[in-house]
Short mmCIF file of C-alpha atoms in Angstrom, two decimals:
data_model
loop_
_atom_site.label_atom_id
_atom_site.label_comp_id
_atom_site.label_asym_id
_atom_site.label_seq_id
_atom_site.Cartn_x
_atom_site.Cartn_y
_atom_site.Cartn_z
CA MET A 18 122.06 90.30 118.59
CA LYS A 19 124.16 92.78 116.71
CA LEU A 20 122.46 95.10 114.30
CA HIS A 21 125.18 96.17 111.89
CA GLN A 22 124.71 99.87 112.37
CA LYS A 23 126.82 100.78 109.38
CA SER A 24 124.23 99.17 107.12
CA VAL A 25 121.52 101.29 108.69
CA LEU A 26 123.54 104.51 108.80
CA SER A 27 124.59 103.96 105.21
CA PHE A 28 120.92 103.88 104.28
CA PHE A 29 120.03 106.87 106.42
CA ARG A 30 122.87 109.06 105.14
CA GLY A 31 122.75 107.85 101.56
CA CYS A 32 119.13 108.86 101.20
CA ARG A 33 119.43 112.34 102.61
CA ALA A 34 119.39 113.93 99.19
CA GLN A 35 116.04 112.31 98.48
CA ALA A 36 112.83 113.37 100.17
CA PRO A 37 111.72 110.84 102.77
CA ASP A 38 108.22 109.41 102.99
CA ARG A 39 107.54 111.82 105.79
CA GLU A 40 109.53 113.90 108.22
CA GLY A 41 108.87 116.45 110.88
CA ILE A 42 108.74 117.25 114.55
CA LEU A 43 107.08 114.87 116.94
CA LEU A 44 107.13 114.81 120.68
CA LYS A 45 108.48 111.61 122.11
CA LYS A 46 108.07 110.42 125.64
CA GLY A 47 111.37 109.16 127.01
CA ALA A 48 111.76 105.64 128.32
CA ARG A 49 113.12 106.70 131.68
CA ASN A 50 112.47 110.40 131.66
CA THR A 51 108.71 110.62 131.28
CA SER A 52 108.57 114.10 129.86
CA TYR A 53 108.05 114.63 126.14
CA GLN A 54 111.13 115.54 124.12
CA ARG A 55 110.98 117.34 120.81
CA ARG A 56 112.59 115.19 118.13
CA TRP A 57 112.94 115.30 114.35
CA PHE A 58 111.45 112.14 112.86
CA VAL A 59 112.25 110.74 109.42
CA LEU A 60 110.22 107.94 107.88
CA ARG A 61 111.74 105.90 105.05
CA GLY A 62 110.09 102.70 104.08
CA ASN A 63 109.59 100.57 107.18
CA LEU A 64 112.12 102.50 109.26
CA LEU A 65 111.39 105.45 111.49
CA PHE A 66 114.45 107.40 112.57
CA TYR A 67 114.50 110.09 115.22
CA LEU A 68 117.12 112.77 115.61
CA GLU A 69 117.83 115.40 118.18
CA ASN A 70 118.09 117.97 115.41
CA GLN A 71 117.06 117.91 111.76
CA ALA A 72 120.63 118.33 110.47
CA ASP A 73 122.26 115.66 112.67
CA HIS A 74 124.50 113.18 110.90
CA THR A 75 123.54 110.30 113.15
CA PRO A 76 120.04 109.51 114.38
CA LEU A 77 119.44 109.09 118.09
CA GLY A 78 117.39 106.04 117.43
CA LEU A 79 115.43 103.79 115.14
CA ILE A 80 111.99 102.23 115.31
CA LEU A 81 111.32 99.27 113.08
CA LEU A 82 107.80 99.47 111.73
CA GLU A 83 107.19 95.97 110.47
CA ASN A 84 104.09 94.48 112.14
CA CYS A 85 103.53 97.47 114.37
CA GLN A 86 100.22 98.89 115.45
CA VAL A 87 99.76 102.62 115.28
CA GLU A 88 96.86 104.15 117.18
CA PRO A 89 95.80 107.55 118.39
CA ARG A 90 95.91 107.76 122.16
CA LEU A 91 92.81 109.45 123.45
CA GLY A 92 92.80 110.73 126.99
CA ALA A 93 96.56 111.28 127.08
CA THR A 94 97.92 114.31 128.91
CA GLU A 95 99.46 115.55 125.69
CA PRO A 96 97.04 116.45 122.89
CA HIS A 97 97.38 114.82 119.43
CA ALA A 98 98.99 111.80 121.06
CA PHE A 99 99.49 108.41 119.48
CA THR A 100 101.27 105.16 120.15
CA ILE A 101 103.41 102.88 118.05
CA LEU A 102 103.14 99.41 119.51
CA THR A 103 105.82 96.96 118.48
CA PRO A 104 105.14 93.23 118.30
CA ARG A 105 105.44 90.90 121.28
CA VAL A 106 108.19 88.34 121.51
CA GLU A 107 107.31 85.17 123.43
CA GLY A 108 105.93 86.36 126.69
CA THR A 109 107.40 89.84 126.79
CA GLY A 110 105.05 92.57 125.67
CA GLY A 111 105.78 94.83 122.79
CA ARG A 112 107.20 98.22 123.47
CA ALA A 113 104.88 101.20 123.25
CA TYR A 114 106.45 104.33 121.84
CA LYS A 115 104.44 107.27 123.06
CA LEU A 116 104.46 110.13 120.65
CA ALA A 117 102.50 113.28 120.02
CA ALA A 118 102.06 115.48 116.99
CA GLU A 119 102.02 119.24 117.11
CA ASN A 120 98.49 119.58 115.79
CA GLN A 121 95.56 117.56 114.52
CA GLU A 122 96.60 117.75 110.90
CA GLU A 123 100.06 116.44 111.66
CA LEU A 124 98.57 113.67 113.76
CA GLY A 125 96.38 112.51 110.92
CA ALA A 126 99.19 112.69 108.39
CA TRP A 127 101.60 110.72 110.58
CA LEU A 128 99.01 108.08 111.43
CA TRP A 129 98.32 107.58 107.77
CA ALA A 130 101.99 107.45 106.79
CA LEU A 131 102.94 105.07 109.60
CA ALA A 132 100.00 102.74 109.08
CA GLY A 133 101.16 101.96 105.56
CA ALA A 134 104.87 101.77 106.30
CA SER A 135 105.55 98.06 106.15
CA CYS A 136 107.37 95.96 103.59
CA ARG A 137 104.68 93.34 103.93
CA GLN A 138 102.17 95.66 102.31
CA LEU A 139 104.33 96.09 99.24
CA VAL A 140 105.07 92.38 99.15
CA ALA A 141 101.34 91.70 99.15
CA LEU A 142 100.60 94.18 96.38
CA LEU A 143 103.42 93.54 93.97
CA PRO A 144 102.48 90.11 92.60
CA THR A 145 98.98 91.34 91.77
CA LEU A 146 100.28 94.33 89.86
CA GLU A 147 102.99 92.36 88.14
CA ALA A 148 100.48 89.74 87.01
CA GLN A 149 98.14 92.41 85.75
CA TYR A 150 100.96 94.04 83.81
CA ARG A 151 102.06 90.77 82.22
CA GLU A 152 98.51 89.92 81.22
CA LEU A 153 98.13 93.30 79.58
CA CYS A 154 101.41 92.86 77.74
CA GLN A 155 100.36 89.45 76.54
CA ALA A 156 97.01 90.77 75.31
CA ALA A 157 98.74 93.60 73.50
CA GLY A 158 101.40 91.31 72.02
CA GLN A 159 104.00 93.37 73.83
CA GLU A 160 107.20 92.17 75.45
CA PRO A 161 106.97 92.92 79.19
CA SER A 162 109.87 94.87 80.60
CA SER A 163 111.20 94.62 84.12
CA PRO A 164 111.34 97.26 86.79
CA PRO A 165 114.82 98.64 87.43
CA GLU A 166 116.78 96.20 89.59
CA GLY A 167 119.58 96.81 92.01
CA CYS A 168 119.59 96.69 95.77
CA GLY A 169 117.97 100.01 96.40
CA PHE A 170 120.37 102.33 94.66
CA VAL A 171 118.85 104.80 92.27
CA ALA A 172 121.84 106.69 90.95
CA THR A 173 123.00 104.25 88.33
CA LEU A 174 119.58 103.55 86.82
CA SER A 175 118.53 105.17 83.61
CA THR A 176 114.91 105.56 84.66
CA PRO A 177 112.95 108.28 82.92
CA SER A 178 111.66 111.13 85.05
CA SER A 179 108.14 109.71 85.11
CA PHE A 180 109.29 107.10 87.62
CA GLN A 181 110.50 109.66 90.10
CA GLU A 182 108.40 110.07 93.18
CA LEU A 183 106.74 113.32 93.83
CA HIS A 184 106.43 113.61 97.55
CA GLU A 185 103.24 115.44 98.19
CA HIS A 186 102.91 117.51 101.23
CA PHE A 187 100.10 116.18 103.30
CA GLY A 188 97.51 118.84 103.13
CA LYS A 189 94.55 116.55 102.70
CA GLU A 190 93.04 117.43 106.02
CA ILE A 191 89.64 115.85 105.58
CA ARG A 192 91.00 112.57 104.29
CA VAL A 193 93.75 112.16 106.85
CA LEU A 194 91.46 112.95 109.75
CA GLN A 195 89.31 110.08 108.65
CA VAL A 196 92.12 107.74 109.61
CA VAL A 197 91.59 108.64 113.24
CA ARG A 198 89.79 105.82 114.99
CA GLY A 199 86.40 104.78 113.82
CA ARG A 200 85.91 106.94 110.81
CA PRO A 201 85.57 105.51 107.31
CA GLN A 202 87.95 106.67 104.60
CA ALA A 203 86.71 108.95 101.86
CA SER A 204 86.23 107.44 98.45
CA ASN A 205 88.59 108.50 95.70
CA ASN A 206 85.84 110.56 94.10
CA GLY A 207 85.59 112.58 97.26
CA SER A 208 89.29 113.17 97.60
CA ASN A 209 89.59 115.11 94.34
CA ARG A 210 86.95 117.52 95.51
CA SER A 211 88.41 117.85 98.96
CA GLN A 212 91.83 118.54 97.49
CA ALA A 213 90.37 121.39 95.46
CA GLU A 214 88.70 122.73 98.61
CA GLU A 215 91.90 122.59 100.56
CA GLU A 216 94.19 124.28 98.09
CA PRO A 217 93.17 127.77 99.12
CA GLU A 218 93.96 126.72 102.71
CA LEU A 219 97.44 125.56 101.76
CA LYS A 220 98.21 128.74 99.93
CA SER A 221 97.25 130.87 102.86
CA CYS A 222 99.57 129.00 105.26
CA MET B 2 122.01 104.86 117.55
CA ARG B 3 119.40 103.30 119.78
CA TYR B 4 117.17 100.52 118.61
CA ASN B 5 114.98 98.00 120.34
CA GLU B 6 116.49 94.55 120.06
CA LYS B 7 113.10 92.95 120.68
CA GLU B 8 111.71 94.52 117.52
CA LEU B 9 114.48 92.87 115.55
CA GLN B 10 114.02 89.58 117.34
CA ALA B 11 110.33 89.64 116.53
CA LEU B 12 111.14 90.28 112.91
CA SER B 13 113.69 87.46 112.80
CA ARG B 14 110.91 85.04 113.75
CA GLN B 15 108.66 86.11 110.89
CA PRO B 16 108.28 83.86 107.85
CA ALA B 17 111.34 84.23 105.67
CA GLU B 18 111.60 84.82 101.97
CA LEU B 19 114.64 82.53 102.00
CA ALA B 20 116.49 80.63 104.68
CA ALA B 21 119.48 78.34 104.34
CA GLU B 22 122.68 77.28 105.97
CA LEU B 23 125.49 79.15 104.24
CA GLY B 24 129.12 79.88 104.90
CA MET B 25 129.54 83.44 106.10
CA ARG B 26 132.55 85.64 106.59
CA GLY B 27 132.50 89.16 108.01
CA PRO B 28 134.20 92.17 106.42
CA LYS B 29 137.08 92.44 108.88
CA LYS B 30 140.51 91.30 107.78
CA GLY B 31 141.30 87.82 108.90
CA SER B 32 137.72 86.80 109.57
CA VAL B 33 136.97 83.16 109.13
CA LEU B 34 134.16 81.47 107.18
CA LYS B 35 131.57 80.13 109.61
CA ARG B 36 128.43 78.07 109.07
CA ARG B 37 125.40 80.19 109.73
CA LEU B 38 121.68 79.86 109.26
CA VAL B 39 120.95 82.85 107.07
CA LYS B 40 117.41 84.14 106.90
CA LEU B 41 115.98 86.83 104.66
CA VAL B 42 112.97 88.60 106.18
CA VAL B 43 111.62 91.62 104.28
CA ASN B 44 114.61 93.99 103.97
CA PHE B 45 116.70 92.44 106.74
CA LEU B 46 119.20 89.62 106.61
CA PHE B 47 119.52 87.71 109.89
CA TYR B 48 122.15 85.15 110.64
CA PHE B 49 122.05 82.55 113.40
CA ARG B 50 124.42 80.00 114.84
CA THR B 51 122.92 76.83 113.48
CA ASP B 52 121.53 75.57 116.78
CA GLU B 53 120.31 78.84 118.28
CA ALA B 54 116.94 80.59 118.25
CA GLU B 55 118.34 84.12 118.61
CA PRO B 56 120.15 85.68 115.67
CA VAL B 57 123.80 86.56 116.10
CA GLY B 58 123.27 89.58 113.91
CA ALA B 59 121.21 91.49 111.38
CA LEU B 60 121.98 93.55 108.28
CA LEU B 61 119.67 96.09 106.69
CA LEU B 62 119.45 95.44 102.96
CA GLU B 63 119.00 98.94 101.55
CA ARG B 64 121.46 100.70 99.26
CA CYS B 65 123.56 97.59 99.04
CA ARG B 66 125.31 95.82 96.22
CA VAL B 67 125.20 92.08 95.75
CA THR B 68 128.12 90.72 93.75
CA GLN B 69 128.99 87.22 92.63
CA GLU B 70 132.20 85.88 94.13
CA GLU B 71 133.59 82.76 92.50
CA PRO B 72 132.96 79.96 93.10
CA SER B 73 129.21 79.74 93.97
CA GLY B 74 129.40 82.59 96.46
CA PHE B 75 128.36 86.19 96.70
CA SER B 76 129.13 89.27 98.73
CA ILE B 77 127.03 92.08 100.09
CA SER B 78 128.50 95.55 100.43
CA PHE B 79 126.94 98.93 101.11
CA LEU B 80 127.10 101.79 98.66
CA GLU B 81 128.72 104.13 101.14
CA ASP B 82 131.57 101.69 101.83
CA PRO B 83 132.00 99.32 98.88
CA GLU B 84 135.24 97.72 100.07
CA ARG B 85 133.65 96.37 103.20
CA LYS B 86 132.15 93.07 102.07
CA TYR B 87 130.18 90.36 103.80
CA HIS B 88 130.96 87.09 102.05
CA PHE B 89 128.64 84.14 101.68
CA ALA B 90 129.42 80.68 100.36
CA CYS B 91 126.59 78.66 98.84
CA GLY B 92 126.23 74.96 98.26
CA SER B 93 125.76 75.31 94.53
CA GLU B 94 125.69 77.85 91.71
CA ALA B 95 121.91 77.52 91.58
CA GLN B 96 121.59 78.34 95.25
CA CYS B 97 123.91 81.28 94.78
CA GLN B 98 121.81 82.69 91.94
CA GLU B 99 118.65 82.18 93.96
CA TRP B 100 120.06 84.15 96.91
CA MET B 101 121.49 86.92 94.78
CA GLY B 102 118.18 87.44 93.03
CA ALA B 103 116.23 87.46 96.27
CA LEU B 104 118.62 89.87 98.00
CA ARG B 105 118.53 92.32 95.11
CA ARG B 106 114.74 92.38 95.26
CA ALA B 107 114.53 92.58 99.04
CA SER B 108 114.92 96.28 99.64
CA TYR B 109 111.95 98.47 100.35
CA GLU B 110 113.27 100.92 97.79
CA PHE B 111 113.35 98.27 95.08
CA MET B 112 109.81 97.16 95.88
CA ARG B 113 108.57 100.71 95.90
CA ARG B 114 110.19 101.41 92.52
CA SER B 115 108.70 98.22 91.10
CA LEU B 116 105.27 99.14 92.32
CA ILE B 117 105.54 102.58 90.77
CA PHE B 118 106.83 101.03 87.54
CA TYR B 119 103.89 98.60 87.25
CA ARG B 120 101.41 101.25 88.25
CA ASN B 121 102.71 103.60 85.59
CA GLU B 122 102.77 100.93 82.89
CA ILE B 123 99.27 99.69 83.72
CA GLN B 124 97.94 103.21 83.76
CA LYS B 125 99.50 103.89 80.37
CA MET B 126 97.94 100.78 78.90
CA THR B 127 94.50 100.94 80.47
CA GLY B 128 94.03 104.58 81.39
CA LYS B 129 93.16 103.41 84.90
CA ASP B 130 95.14 103.59 88.12
CA PRO B 131 95.52 100.04 89.48
CA LEU B 132 96.06 101.34 93.01
CA GLU B 133 92.58 102.79 93.23
CA GLN B 134 91.06 99.41 93.98
CA PHE B 135 93.27 99.25 97.08
CA GLY B 136 92.45 102.76 98.18
CA ILE B 137 96.06 103.86 98.23
CA SER B 138 96.37 105.82 95.03
CA GLU B 139 96.82 109.06 96.97
CA GLU B 140 99.74 107.90 99.06
CA ALA B 141 102.81 110.05 98.60
CA ARG B 142 105.26 107.18 98.53
CA PHE B 143 103.63 105.73 95.40
CA GLN B 144 103.47 108.91 93.38
CA LEU B 145 105.07 109.49 90.03
CA GLY B 146 106.85 112.68 89.18
CA GLY B 147 105.04 115.15 86.99
CA LEU B 148 106.19 115.04 83.36
CA LYS B 149 107.57 118.53 83.57
CA ALA B 150 111.22 117.80 82.82
#
């Protein structure tokens, strides 16, 4: 099967001016060479790119995150290790990408970002929100408007600045660590408090 | 750029948003229209020879432009290279409109923007964040910009 690389590279390069969902250094275990290599990873939507260097024009590789499982890997030789397990295809097992973060905070942040990185999630959420919006419009006697269309290009849309994404830096240490296996997530009430607690920490970094 | 073909194969077997036999012609000069089973799965477009289980190829549908091409056909091109077009011939105008609409809505970026749009509108109207019930209101990818501009 041929993946039309130009379509992927066009996406990768075209988005470089915009902040990705997450990016940073991760250690990646090679397929043949079993040592960990330092790579720059860029997450956009359901695609995880890895580059040899942050400024490279072409990624080394791509991991497709639809229907993947992301889990911390306890007992690995490398600390802060995790695995991205891709789906099986008829008899052959999925591939396990063995990765490691540089510290516990990074591990938690990446696990959280990767766990939510599928199109399917958005596809599941959208109809509910759209229905809710239309109901509200109907109740208010308001004409519903549509979200900006267009196949993923932002430049030509006249969206007001309130629709722009603010990419927060993941400093929510308590909350992200709760993603690590077995721990329940904090409620939203808790997160506001924990954010206030962590701000002094962020400033001192 | 390395990628794992099995990941793509697995995706091509997922339930499709749309699937149909269409005429398809690649962007190279002199390419011929061929019958292909075209399948839209999340933000990827797969195309198969009509009797085969493995796709011939896959296109990522981000930052692309979908344009009507008369009669009852459309083309897909990518923003970075707008002259390079993949052409598709549909069986009817209705089918063509159906595909064009679905392809334009297929990108992750479009879905994300839509989600942010609805979230913002609902929040304005109700004062409540509709994402809280799903526990994802803190996620960076769904955040709005501050109204500082």
